[in-house]
Tab-separated table of C-alpha atoms and ligand atoms in Angstrom:
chain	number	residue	atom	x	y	z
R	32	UNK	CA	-77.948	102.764	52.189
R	33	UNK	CA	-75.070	104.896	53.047
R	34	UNK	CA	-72.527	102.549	51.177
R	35	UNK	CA	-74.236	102.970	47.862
R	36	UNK	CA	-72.288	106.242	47.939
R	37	UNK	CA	-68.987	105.309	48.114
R	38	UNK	CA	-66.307	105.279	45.289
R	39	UNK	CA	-64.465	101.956	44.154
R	40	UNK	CA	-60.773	101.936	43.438
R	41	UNK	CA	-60.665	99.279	40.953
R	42	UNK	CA	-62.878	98.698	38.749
R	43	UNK	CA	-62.770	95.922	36.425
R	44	UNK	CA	-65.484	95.839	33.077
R	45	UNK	CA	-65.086	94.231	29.849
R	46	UNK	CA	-61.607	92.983	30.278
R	47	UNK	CA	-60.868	97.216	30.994
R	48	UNK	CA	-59.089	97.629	34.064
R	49	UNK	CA	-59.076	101.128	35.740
R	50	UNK	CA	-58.151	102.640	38.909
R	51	UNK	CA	-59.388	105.691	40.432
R	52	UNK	CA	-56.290	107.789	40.683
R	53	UNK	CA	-56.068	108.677	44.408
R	54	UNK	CA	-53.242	111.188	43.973
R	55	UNK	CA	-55.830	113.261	42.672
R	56	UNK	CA	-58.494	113.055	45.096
R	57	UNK	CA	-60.548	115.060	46.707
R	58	UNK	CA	-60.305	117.690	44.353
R	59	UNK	CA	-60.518	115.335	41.091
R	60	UNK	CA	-62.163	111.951	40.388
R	61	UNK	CA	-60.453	110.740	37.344
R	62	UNK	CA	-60.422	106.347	37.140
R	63	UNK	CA	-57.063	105.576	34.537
R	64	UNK	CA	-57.081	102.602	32.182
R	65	UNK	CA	-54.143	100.166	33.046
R	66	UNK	CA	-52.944	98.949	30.177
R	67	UNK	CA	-48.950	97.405	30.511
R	68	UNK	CA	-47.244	96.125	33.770
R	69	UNK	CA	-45.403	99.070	33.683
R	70	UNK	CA	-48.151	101.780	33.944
R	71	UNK	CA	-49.654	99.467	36.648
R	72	UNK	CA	-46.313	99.017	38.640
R	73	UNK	CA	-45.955	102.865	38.775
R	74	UNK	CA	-49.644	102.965	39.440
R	75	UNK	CA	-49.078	101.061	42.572
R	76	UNK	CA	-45.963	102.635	43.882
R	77	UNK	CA	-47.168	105.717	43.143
R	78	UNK	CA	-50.004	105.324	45.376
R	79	UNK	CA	-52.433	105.909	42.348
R	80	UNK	CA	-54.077	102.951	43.938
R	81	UNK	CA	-53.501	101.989	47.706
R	82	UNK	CA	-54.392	100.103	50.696
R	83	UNK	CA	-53.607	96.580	51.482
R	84	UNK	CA	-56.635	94.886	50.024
R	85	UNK	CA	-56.883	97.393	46.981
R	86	UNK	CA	-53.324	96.693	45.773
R	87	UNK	CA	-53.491	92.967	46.089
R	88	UNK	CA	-57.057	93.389	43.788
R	89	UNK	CA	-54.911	95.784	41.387
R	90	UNK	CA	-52.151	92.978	41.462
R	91	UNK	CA	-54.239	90.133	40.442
R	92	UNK	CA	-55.787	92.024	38.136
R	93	UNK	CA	-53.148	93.834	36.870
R	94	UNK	CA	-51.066	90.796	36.246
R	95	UNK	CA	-54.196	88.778	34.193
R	96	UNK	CA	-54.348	92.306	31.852
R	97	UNK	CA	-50.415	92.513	31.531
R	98	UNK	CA	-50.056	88.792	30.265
R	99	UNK	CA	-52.589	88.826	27.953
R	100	UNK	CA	-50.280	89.787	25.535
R	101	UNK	CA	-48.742	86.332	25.822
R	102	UNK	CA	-52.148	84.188	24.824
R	103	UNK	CA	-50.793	82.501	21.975
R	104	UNK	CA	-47.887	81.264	23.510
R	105	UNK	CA	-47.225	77.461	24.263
R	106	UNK	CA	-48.697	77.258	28.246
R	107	UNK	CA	-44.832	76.753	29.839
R	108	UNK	CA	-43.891	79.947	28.145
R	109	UNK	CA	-47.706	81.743	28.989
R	110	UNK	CA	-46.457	80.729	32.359
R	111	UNK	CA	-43.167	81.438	32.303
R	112	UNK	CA	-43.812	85.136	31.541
R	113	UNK	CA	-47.169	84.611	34.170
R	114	UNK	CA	-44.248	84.275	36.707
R	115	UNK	CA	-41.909	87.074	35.571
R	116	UNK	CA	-44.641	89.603	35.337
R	117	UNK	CA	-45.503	88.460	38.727
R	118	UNK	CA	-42.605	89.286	40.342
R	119	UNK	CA	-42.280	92.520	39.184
R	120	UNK	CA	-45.082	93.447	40.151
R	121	UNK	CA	-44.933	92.447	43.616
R	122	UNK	CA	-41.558	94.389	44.081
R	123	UNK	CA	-43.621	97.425	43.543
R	124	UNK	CA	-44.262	97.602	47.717
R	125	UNK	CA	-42.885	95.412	50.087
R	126	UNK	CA	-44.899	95.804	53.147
R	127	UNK	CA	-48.553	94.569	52.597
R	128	UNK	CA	-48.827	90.995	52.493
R	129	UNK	CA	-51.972	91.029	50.416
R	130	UNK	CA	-49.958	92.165	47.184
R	131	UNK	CA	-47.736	88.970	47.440
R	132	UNK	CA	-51.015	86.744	48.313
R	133	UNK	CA	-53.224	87.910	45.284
R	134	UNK	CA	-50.181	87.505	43.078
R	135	UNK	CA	-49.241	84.008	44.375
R	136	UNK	CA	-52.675	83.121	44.444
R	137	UNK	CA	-53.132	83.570	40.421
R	138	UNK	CA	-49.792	82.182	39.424
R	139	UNK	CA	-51.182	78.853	41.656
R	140	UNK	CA	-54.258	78.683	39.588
R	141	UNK	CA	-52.054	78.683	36.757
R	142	UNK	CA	-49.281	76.503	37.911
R	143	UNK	CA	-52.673	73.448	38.991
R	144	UNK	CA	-54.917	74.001	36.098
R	145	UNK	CA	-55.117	71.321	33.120
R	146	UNK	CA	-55.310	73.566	30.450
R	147	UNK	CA	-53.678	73.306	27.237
R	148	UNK	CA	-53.979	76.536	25.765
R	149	UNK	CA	-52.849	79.490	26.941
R	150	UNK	CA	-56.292	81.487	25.738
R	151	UNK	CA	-58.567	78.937	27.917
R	152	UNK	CA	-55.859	79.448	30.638
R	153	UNK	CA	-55.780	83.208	30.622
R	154	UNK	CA	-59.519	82.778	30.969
R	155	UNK	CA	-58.987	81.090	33.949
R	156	UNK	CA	-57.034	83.811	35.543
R	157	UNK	CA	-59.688	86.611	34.801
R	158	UNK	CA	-62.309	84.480	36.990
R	159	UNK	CA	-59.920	84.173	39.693
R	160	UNK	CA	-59.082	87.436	39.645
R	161	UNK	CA	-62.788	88.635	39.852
R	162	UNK	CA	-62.810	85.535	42.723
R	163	UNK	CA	-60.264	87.603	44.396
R	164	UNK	CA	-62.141	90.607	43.934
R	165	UNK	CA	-65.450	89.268	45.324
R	166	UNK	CA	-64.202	87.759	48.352
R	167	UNK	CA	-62.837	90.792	49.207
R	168	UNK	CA	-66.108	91.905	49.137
R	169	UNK	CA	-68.237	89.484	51.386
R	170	UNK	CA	-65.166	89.635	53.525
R	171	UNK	CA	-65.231	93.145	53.965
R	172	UNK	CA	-69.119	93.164	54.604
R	173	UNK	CA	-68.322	90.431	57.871
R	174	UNK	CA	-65.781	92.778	58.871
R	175	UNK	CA	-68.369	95.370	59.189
R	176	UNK	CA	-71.122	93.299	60.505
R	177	UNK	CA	-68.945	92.252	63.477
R	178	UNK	CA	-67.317	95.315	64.063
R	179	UNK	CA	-70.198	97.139	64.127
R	180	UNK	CA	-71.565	95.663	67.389
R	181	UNK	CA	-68.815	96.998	69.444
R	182	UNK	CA	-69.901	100.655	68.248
R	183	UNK	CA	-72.366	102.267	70.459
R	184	UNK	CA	-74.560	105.664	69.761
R	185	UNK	CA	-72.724	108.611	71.120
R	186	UNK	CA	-69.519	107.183	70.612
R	187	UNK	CA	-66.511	108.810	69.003
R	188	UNK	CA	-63.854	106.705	67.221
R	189	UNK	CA	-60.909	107.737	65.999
R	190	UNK	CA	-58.916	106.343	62.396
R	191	UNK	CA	-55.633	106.953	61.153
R	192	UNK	CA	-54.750	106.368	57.402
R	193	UNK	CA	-57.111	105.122	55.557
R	194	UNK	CA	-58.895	101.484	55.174
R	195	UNK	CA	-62.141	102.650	54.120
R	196	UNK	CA	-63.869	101.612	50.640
R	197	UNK	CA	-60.965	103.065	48.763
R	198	UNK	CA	-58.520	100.654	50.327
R	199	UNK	CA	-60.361	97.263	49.541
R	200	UNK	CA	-62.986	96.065	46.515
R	201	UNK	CA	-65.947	97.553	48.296
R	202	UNK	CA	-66.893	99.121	51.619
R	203	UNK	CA	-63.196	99.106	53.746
R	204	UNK	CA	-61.760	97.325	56.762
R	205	UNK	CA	-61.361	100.024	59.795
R	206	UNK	CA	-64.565	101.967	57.600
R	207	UNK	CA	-66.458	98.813	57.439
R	208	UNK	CA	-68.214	98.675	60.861
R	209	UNK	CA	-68.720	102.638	60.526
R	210	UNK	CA	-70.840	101.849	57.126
R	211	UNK	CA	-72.915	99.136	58.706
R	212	UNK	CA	-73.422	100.970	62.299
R	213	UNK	CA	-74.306	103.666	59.886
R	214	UNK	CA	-76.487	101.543	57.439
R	215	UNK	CA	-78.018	100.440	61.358
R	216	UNK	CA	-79.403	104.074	61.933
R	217	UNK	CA	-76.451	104.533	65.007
R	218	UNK	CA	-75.657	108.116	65.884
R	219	UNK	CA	-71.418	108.459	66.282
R	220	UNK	CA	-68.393	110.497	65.700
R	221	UNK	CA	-66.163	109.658	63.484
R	222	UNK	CA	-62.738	111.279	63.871
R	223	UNK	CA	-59.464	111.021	61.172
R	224	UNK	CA	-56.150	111.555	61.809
R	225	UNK	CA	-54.943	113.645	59.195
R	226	UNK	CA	-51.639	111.246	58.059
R	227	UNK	CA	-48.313	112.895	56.622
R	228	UNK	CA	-46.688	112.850	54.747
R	229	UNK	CA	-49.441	111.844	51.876
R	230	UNK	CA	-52.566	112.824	53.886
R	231	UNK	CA	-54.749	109.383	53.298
R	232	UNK	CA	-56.925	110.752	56.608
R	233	UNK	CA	-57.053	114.248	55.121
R	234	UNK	CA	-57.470	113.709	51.527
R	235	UNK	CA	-59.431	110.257	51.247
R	236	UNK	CA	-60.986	108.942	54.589
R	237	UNK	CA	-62.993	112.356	55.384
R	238	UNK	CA	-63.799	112.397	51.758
R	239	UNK	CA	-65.328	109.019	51.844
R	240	UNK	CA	-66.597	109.349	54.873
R	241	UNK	CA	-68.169	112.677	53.438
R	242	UNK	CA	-69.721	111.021	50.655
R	243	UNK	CA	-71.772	108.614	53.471
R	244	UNK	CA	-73.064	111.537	55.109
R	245	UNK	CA	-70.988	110.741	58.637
R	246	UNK	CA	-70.335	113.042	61.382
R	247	UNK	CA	-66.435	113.261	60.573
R	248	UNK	CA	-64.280	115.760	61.841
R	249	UNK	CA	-60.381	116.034	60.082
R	250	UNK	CA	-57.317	116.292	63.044
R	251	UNK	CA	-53.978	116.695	62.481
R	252	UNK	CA	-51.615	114.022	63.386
R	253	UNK	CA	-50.951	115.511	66.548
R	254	UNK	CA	-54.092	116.514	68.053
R	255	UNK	CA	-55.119	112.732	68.918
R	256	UNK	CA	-53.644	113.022	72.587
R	257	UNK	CA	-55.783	116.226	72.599
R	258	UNK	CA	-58.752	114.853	71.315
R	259	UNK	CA	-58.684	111.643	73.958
R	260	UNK	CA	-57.756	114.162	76.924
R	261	UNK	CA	-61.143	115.559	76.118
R	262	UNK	CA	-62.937	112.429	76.080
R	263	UNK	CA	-63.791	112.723	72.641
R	264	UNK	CA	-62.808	109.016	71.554
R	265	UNK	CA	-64.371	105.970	72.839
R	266	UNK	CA	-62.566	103.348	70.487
R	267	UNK	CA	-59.736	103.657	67.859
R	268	UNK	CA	-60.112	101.210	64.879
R	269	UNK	CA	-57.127	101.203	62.081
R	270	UNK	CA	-56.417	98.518	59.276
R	271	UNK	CA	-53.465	97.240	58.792
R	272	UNK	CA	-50.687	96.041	56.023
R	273	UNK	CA	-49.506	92.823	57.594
R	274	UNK	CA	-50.042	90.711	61.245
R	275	UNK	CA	-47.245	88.713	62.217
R	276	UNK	CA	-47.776	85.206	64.125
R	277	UNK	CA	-47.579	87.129	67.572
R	278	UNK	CA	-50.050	89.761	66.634
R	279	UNK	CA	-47.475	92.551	66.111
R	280	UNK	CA	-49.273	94.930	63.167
R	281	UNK	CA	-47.209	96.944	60.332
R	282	UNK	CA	-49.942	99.773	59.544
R	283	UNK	CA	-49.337	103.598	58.326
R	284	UNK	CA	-46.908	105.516	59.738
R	285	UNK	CA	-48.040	107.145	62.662
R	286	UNK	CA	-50.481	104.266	63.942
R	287	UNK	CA	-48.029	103.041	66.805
R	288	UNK	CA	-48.322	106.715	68.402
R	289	UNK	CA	-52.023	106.489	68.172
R	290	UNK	CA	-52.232	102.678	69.978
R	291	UNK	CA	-49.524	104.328	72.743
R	292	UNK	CA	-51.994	106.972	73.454
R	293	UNK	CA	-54.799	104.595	72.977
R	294	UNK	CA	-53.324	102.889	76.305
R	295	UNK	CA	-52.361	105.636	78.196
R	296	UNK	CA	-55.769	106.959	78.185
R	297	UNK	CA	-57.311	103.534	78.262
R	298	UNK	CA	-59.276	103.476	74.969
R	299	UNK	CA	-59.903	99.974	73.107
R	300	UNK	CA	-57.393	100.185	70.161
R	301	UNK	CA	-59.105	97.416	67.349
R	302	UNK	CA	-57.217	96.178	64.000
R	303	UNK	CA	-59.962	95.355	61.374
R	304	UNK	CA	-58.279	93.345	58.668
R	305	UNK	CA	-58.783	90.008	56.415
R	306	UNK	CA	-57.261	86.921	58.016
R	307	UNK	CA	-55.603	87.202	54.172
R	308	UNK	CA	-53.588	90.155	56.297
R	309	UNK	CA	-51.938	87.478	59.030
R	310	UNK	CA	-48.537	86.103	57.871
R	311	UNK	CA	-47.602	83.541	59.901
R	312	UNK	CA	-44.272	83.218	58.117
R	313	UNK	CA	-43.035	85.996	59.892
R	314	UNK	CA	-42.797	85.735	63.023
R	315	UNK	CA	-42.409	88.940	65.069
R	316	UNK	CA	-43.004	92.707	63.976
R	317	UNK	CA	-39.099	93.064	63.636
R	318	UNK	CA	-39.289	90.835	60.749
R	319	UNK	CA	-41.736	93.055	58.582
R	320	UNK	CA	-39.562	94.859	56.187
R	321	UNK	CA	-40.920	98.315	56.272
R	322	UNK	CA	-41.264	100.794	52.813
R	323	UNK	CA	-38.878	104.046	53.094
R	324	UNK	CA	-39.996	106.176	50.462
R	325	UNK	CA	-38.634	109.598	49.049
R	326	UNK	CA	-37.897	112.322	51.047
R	327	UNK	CA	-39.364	114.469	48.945
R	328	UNK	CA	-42.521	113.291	50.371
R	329	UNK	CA	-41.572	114.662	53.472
R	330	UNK	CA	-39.664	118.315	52.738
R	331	UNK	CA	-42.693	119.272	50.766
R	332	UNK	CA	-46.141	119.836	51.038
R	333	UNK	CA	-48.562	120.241	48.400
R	334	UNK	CA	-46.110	120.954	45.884
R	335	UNK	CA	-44.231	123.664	47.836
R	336	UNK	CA	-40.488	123.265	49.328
R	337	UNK	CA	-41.207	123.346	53.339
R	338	UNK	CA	-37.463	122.429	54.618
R	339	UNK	CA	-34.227	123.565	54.006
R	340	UNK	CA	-32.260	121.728	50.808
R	341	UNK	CA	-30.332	119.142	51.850
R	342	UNK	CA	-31.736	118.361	55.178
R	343	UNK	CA	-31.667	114.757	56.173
R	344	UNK	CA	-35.086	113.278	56.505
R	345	UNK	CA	-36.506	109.814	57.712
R	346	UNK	CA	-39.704	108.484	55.726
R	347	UNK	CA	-41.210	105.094	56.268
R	348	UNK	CA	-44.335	104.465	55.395
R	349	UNK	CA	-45.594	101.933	58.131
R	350	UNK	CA	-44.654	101.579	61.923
R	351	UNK	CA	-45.542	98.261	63.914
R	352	UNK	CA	-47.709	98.356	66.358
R	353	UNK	CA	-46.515	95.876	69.505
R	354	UNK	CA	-49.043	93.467	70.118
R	355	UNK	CA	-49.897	93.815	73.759
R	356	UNK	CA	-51.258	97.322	72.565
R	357	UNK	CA	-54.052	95.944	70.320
R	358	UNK	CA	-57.418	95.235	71.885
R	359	UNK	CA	-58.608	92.620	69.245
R	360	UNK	CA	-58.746	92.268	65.580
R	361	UNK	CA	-62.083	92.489	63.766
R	362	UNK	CA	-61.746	89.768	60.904
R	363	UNK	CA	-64.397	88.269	58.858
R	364	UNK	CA	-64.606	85.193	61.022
R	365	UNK	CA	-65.013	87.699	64.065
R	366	UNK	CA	-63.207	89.560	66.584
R	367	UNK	CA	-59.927	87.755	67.983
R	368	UNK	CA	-58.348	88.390	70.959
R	369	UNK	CA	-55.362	87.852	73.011
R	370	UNK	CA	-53.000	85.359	73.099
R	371	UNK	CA	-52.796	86.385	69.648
R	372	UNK	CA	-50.092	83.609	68.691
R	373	UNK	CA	-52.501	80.795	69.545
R	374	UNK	CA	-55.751	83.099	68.217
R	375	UNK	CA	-54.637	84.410	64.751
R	376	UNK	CA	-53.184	80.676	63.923
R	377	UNK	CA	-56.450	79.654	64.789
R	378	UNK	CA	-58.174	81.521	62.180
R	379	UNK	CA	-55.481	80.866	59.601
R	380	UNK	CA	-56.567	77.627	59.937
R	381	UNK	CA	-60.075	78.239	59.388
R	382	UNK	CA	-59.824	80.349	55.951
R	383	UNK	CA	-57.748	76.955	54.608
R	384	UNK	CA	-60.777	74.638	55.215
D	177	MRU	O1	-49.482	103.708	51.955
D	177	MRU	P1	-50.917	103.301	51.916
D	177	MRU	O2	-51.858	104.422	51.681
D	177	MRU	O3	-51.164	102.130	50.974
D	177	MRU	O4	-51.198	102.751	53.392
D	177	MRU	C1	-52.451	102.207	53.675
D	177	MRU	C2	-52.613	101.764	55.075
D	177	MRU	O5	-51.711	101.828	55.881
D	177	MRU	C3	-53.938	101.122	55.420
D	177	MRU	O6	-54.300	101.395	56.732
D	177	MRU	C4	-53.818	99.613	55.231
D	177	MRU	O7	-53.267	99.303	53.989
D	177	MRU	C5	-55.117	98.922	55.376
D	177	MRU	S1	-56.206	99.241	54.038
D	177	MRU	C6	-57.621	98.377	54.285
């Protein structure tokens, strides 16, 4: 199998939580112990671990290691601190839902369980952090059995950021049907954008995908028009950070100019995602609040000064996609299509059963 090859970003053994420090990829595969909330809160916003699904596993489980501390505490305090810790950590990065979920999720268990020590409770948290962690996993192996039906031998697809195995628990979201069409014997292209500022495409996607012994080729950001022009893409798939209620998708930086050429040259543009990814709280793309990050990330490049000092400089990390430019979203429950606002609360419904 292909997917027997690919890394894991979090790994969590013996109560020993580490994550594979992406900064340092390709060129170094080091995994970090997290220890305090602190170490995993820069871990996080330092993009030492990434991805929607990945940082909402590193959450959960980052928030069971950094309360431990707090087991022989009366429960309300155990909580108390539960809650604080919890906070902080989710105001590491705004934009991807799942951080917020996996977070909320564990400080539910908490808040609903009947235990009445704080040892027995913390106990409690580690499973549901490993449930968290699992589901991930089945859901991300739906993701690509579905997805991989609409690939076809010959084709080329096209991915920008990256939502492969090093995004999620196991295997990826966009990467997902590429692993099982792969795992199926199917003969495709796999193209990846290259993504500045941080290079996800450049530095993590084509690695992974490297690993798997694909057919990948590396493009820069703006060679995608070129690349379609020549008929060299036959479906884009991307993951994505958070849906809102009408389908509008917050994804890396960059993915809105892909799905705009997507349309022009008339090539299916698919989201693959967890319905854990929909937010029906907010309603429209407007209402996504978007990461800026430092502009040092964009006047450099590998370490070297690449603009003059001073220069004003824009740097968000995600654009939103419009809905109307999104074929259909590959979820674990299938692919969903237009009218999204009826569709997508649909499936929402569905994961609460
Ligand atoms: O800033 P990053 O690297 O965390 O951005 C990641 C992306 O935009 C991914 O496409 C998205 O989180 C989906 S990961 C399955």
């Amino acid at each position: 199998m292909v997917t027997d090859k690919l890394p894991k970003a979090v790994v969590y053994k013996n109560g020993i939580l580490s994550f594979l420090d992406q900064t340092k990829l390709p060129l170094k595969v080091i995994y970090e112990e997290q220890k305090t909330c602190g170490q995993i809160y820069d871990s996080i916003k330092m993009l030492k671990v990434r991805g929607a699904p990945a940082i909402g596993i590193a959450g959960a489980y980052g928030l069971v290691v950094s309360v431990k501390k707090y087991i022989n505490e009366p429960v309300d305090n155990f909580i108390t601190e539960l809650k604080k810790t919890g906070e902080y950590l989710n105001s590491s990065r705004p934009t991807a839902v799942n951080l917020s979920w996996a977070i909320n999720r564990i400080i539910k268990k908490a808040e609903n369980s009947i235990c009445n020590s704080s040892e027995e409770l913390w106990l409690e948290l580690e499973k549901e952090a490993d449930n968290i962690y699992n589901e991930d996993k089945e859901i991300c192996v739906n993701i690509g059995k579905y997805g991989a039906e609409l690939i076809y031998d010959n084709f080329g697809i096209l991915t920008h950021c990256n939502a492969g195995a090093l995004a999620v628990s196991e295997l990826g979201t966009a990467l997902a049907p590429i692993y099982t069409a792969l795992n199926q014997g199917k003969n495709f292209r796999v193209y990846a954008d290259e993504t500045r500022p941080l290079l996800q495409g450049a530095r993590l996607t084509s690695y992974e995908l490297q690993q798997a012994g694909a057919d990948i080729t590396l493009l820069c950001d703006n060679m995608a028009a070129y690349a379609m022009s020549k008929g060299l893409i036959d479906m884009v798939i991307v993951g994505c950070d958070r849906v809102a209620a009408n389908g509008d998708t917050a994804n890396k930086i960059g993915t809105m100019n892909v799905a705009v050429l997507a349309d022009y040259f008339k090539i299916p543009f698919y989201v693959a995602c967890p319905s854990s990814t929909f937010d029906n709280m907010t309603l429209t793309g407007k209402d996504i609040m978007i990461e800026q990050r430092d502009s040092h990330e964009v006047t450099h490049f590998g370490g070297v000064q690449t603009a003059p000092d001073n220069v004003k400089v824009l740097n968000p990390a995600f654009d939103v996609t419009p809905n109307e430019l999104i074929t259909g979203f590959i979820t674990e429950y299938g692919i969903i299509k237009p009218p999204y606002i009826i569709n997508l609360e649909n499936i929402l419904h569905k994961g609460r059963k």
